[in-house]
Tab-separated table of C-alpha atoms in Angstrom:
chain	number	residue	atom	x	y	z
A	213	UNK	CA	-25.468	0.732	-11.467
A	214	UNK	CA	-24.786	1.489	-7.811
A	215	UNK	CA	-21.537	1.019	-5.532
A	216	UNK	CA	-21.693	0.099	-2.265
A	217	UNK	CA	-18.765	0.282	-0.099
A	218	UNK	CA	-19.146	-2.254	2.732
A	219	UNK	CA	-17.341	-3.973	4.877
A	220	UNK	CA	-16.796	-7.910	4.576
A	221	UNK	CA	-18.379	-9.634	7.263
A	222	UNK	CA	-16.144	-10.504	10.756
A	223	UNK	CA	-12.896	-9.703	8.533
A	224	UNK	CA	-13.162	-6.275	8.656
A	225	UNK	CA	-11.882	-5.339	4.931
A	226	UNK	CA	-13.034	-2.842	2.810
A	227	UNK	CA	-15.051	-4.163	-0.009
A	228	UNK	CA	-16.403	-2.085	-3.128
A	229	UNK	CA	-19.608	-4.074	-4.779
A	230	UNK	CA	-21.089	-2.695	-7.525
A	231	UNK	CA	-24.697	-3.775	-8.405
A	232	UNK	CA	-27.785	-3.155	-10.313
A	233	UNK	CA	-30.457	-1.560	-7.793
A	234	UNK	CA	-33.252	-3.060	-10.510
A	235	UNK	CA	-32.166	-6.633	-9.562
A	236	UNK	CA	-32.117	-5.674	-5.678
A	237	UNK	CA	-29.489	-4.940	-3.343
A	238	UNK	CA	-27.804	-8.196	-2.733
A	239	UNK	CA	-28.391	-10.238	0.400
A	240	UNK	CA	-25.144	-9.321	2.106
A	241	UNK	CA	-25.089	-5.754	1.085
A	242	UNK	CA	-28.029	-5.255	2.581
A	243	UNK	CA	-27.119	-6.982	5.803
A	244	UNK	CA	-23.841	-4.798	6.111
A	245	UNK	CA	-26.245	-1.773	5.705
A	246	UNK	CA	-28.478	-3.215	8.266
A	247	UNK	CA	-25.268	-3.224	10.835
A	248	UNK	CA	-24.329	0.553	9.532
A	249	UNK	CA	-21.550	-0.721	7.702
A	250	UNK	CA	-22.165	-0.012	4.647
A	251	UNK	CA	-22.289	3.778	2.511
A	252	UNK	CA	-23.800	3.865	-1.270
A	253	UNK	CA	-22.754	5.836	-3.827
A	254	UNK	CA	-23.219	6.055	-7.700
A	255	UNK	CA	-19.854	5.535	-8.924
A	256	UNK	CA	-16.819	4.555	-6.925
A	257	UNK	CA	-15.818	7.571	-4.849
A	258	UNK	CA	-12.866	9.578	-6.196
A	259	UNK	CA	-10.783	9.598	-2.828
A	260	UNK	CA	-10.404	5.163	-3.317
A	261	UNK	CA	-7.654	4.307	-4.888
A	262	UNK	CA	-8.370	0.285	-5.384
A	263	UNK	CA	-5.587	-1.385	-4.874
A	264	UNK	CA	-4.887	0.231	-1.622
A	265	UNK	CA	-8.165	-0.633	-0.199
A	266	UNK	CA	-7.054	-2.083	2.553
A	267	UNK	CA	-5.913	1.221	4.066
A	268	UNK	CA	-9.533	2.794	4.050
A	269	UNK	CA	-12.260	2.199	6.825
A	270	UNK	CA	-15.471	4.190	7.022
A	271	UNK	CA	-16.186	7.028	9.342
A	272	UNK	CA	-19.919	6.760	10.164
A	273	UNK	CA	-19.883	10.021	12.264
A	274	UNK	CA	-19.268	12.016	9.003
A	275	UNK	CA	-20.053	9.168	6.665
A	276	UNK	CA	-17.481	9.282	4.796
A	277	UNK	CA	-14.554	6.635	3.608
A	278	UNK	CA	-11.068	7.876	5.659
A	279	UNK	CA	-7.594	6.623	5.521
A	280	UNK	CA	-6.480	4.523	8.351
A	281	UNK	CA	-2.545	5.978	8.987
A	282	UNK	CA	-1.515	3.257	10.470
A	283	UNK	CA	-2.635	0.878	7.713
A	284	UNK	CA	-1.420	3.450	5.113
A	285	UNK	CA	2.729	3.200	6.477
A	286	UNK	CA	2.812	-0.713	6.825
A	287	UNK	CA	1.003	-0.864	3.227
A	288	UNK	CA	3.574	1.702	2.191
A	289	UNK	CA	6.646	-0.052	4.168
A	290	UNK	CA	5.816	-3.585	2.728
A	291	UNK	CA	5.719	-1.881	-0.812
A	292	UNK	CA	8.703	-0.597	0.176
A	293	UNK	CA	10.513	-4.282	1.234
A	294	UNK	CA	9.368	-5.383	-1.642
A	295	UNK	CA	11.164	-3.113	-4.206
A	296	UNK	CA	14.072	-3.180	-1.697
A	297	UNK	CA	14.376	-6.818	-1.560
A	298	UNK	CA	14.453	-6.975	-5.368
A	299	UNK	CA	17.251	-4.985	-5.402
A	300	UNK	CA	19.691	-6.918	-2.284
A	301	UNK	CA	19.164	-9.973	-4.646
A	302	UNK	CA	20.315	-8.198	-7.393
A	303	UNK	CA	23.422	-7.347	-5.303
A	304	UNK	CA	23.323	-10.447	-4.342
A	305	UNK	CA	24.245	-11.839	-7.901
A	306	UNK	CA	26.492	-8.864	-8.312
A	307	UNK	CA	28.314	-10.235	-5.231
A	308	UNK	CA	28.783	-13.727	-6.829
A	309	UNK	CA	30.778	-12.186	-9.965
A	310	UNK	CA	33.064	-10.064	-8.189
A	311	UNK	CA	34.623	-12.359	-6.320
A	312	UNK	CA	37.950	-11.788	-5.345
A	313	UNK	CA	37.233	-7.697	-5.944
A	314	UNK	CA	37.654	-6.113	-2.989
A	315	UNK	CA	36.956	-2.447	-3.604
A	316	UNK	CA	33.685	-3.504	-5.740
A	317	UNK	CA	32.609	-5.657	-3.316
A	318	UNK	CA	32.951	-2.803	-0.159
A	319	UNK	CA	30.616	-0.851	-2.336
A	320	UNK	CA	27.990	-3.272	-2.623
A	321	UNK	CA	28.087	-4.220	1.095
A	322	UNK	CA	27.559	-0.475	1.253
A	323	UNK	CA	25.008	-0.325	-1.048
A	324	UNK	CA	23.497	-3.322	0.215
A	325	UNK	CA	23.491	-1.785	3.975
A	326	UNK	CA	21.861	1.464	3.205
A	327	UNK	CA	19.277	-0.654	1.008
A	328	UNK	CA	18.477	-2.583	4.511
A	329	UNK	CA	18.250	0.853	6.222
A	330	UNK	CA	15.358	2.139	3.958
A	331	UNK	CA	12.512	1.748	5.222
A	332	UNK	CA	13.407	3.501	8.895
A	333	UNK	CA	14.925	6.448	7.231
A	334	UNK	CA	11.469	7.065	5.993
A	335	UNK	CA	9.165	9.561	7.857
A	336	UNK	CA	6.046	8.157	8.520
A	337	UNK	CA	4.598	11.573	9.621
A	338	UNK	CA	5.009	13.171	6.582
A	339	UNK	CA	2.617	10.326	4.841
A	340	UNK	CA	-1.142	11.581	5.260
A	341	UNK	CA	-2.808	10.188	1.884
A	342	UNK	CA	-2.006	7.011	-0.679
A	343	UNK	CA	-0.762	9.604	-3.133
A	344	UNK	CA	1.766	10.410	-0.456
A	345	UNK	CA	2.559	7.182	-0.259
A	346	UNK	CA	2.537	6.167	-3.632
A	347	UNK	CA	5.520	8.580	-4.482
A	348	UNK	CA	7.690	7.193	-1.509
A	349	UNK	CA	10.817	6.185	-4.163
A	350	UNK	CA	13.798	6.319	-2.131
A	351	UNK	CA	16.448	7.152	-5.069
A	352	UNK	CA	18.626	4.833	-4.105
A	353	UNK	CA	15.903	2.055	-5.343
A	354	UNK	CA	16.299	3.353	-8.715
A	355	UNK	CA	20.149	4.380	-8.682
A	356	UNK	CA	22.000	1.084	-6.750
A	357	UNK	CA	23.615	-0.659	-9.093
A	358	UNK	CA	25.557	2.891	-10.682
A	359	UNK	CA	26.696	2.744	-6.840
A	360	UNK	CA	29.057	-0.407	-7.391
């Protein structure tokens, strides 16, 4: 069994393929190779971390598979907006039964503020791999709702 990491044709994605070199290397394996856009290796490289794929893009001067920053933040800032989304319609629920009180519902407008602040208080600079950005947890993801 071989891996080939390739890219996908005009879309310019990261793909890992594994295949069996006795059958052949597939047809469009072999024409991403044919472009030099394609590395092989025998097992999926340690420094991939699949579901961030997207944030990878091969350096053919070295070969080797690098992290694109740029891709890295806005994978880790819509990550981010997800989680933090989750959350303001939690609030937003919490809203809805606290009608009428006024000191709990400050708090969550609070809450709910610094919750839409988030992802600029983050550093981008100090994000240079996926395990970086991987632990990005903003506590106040994990501590709002003690906050009302």
């Amino acid at each position: 069994m071989k891996y080939a990491v390739h890219y996908n044709g005009d879309s310019r994605d990261l793909c890992v393929t594994h295949f069996n070199e006795n059958n052949g290397i597939p047809a469009f394996i072999r024409e991403a190779h044919n472009r030099a856009e394609c590395l092989f290796y025998n097992e999926i490289p340690e420094e991939i971390i699949l579901p961030w794929i997207s944030v990878y893009e091969i350096d053919f001067n070295k070969p080797a598979i690098t992290t694109n920053h740029k891709r890295l933040i806005r994978r880790m800032l819509r990550e981010l907006r997800v989680r933090r989304n989750q959350a303001l319609t939690t609030l937003d629920a919490e809203q809805m039964k606290c009608s009428g009180d006024e000191p709990t519902l400050e708090r969550i407008y609070d809450v709910k503020q610094r919750l839409r602040d988030l992802p600029e208080s983050i550093n981008p600079d100090v994000i240079r791999t996926v395990d970086d950005a991987m632990l990005v947890n903003p506590p106040l993801l994990t501590t709002y709702m003690y906050e009302i």
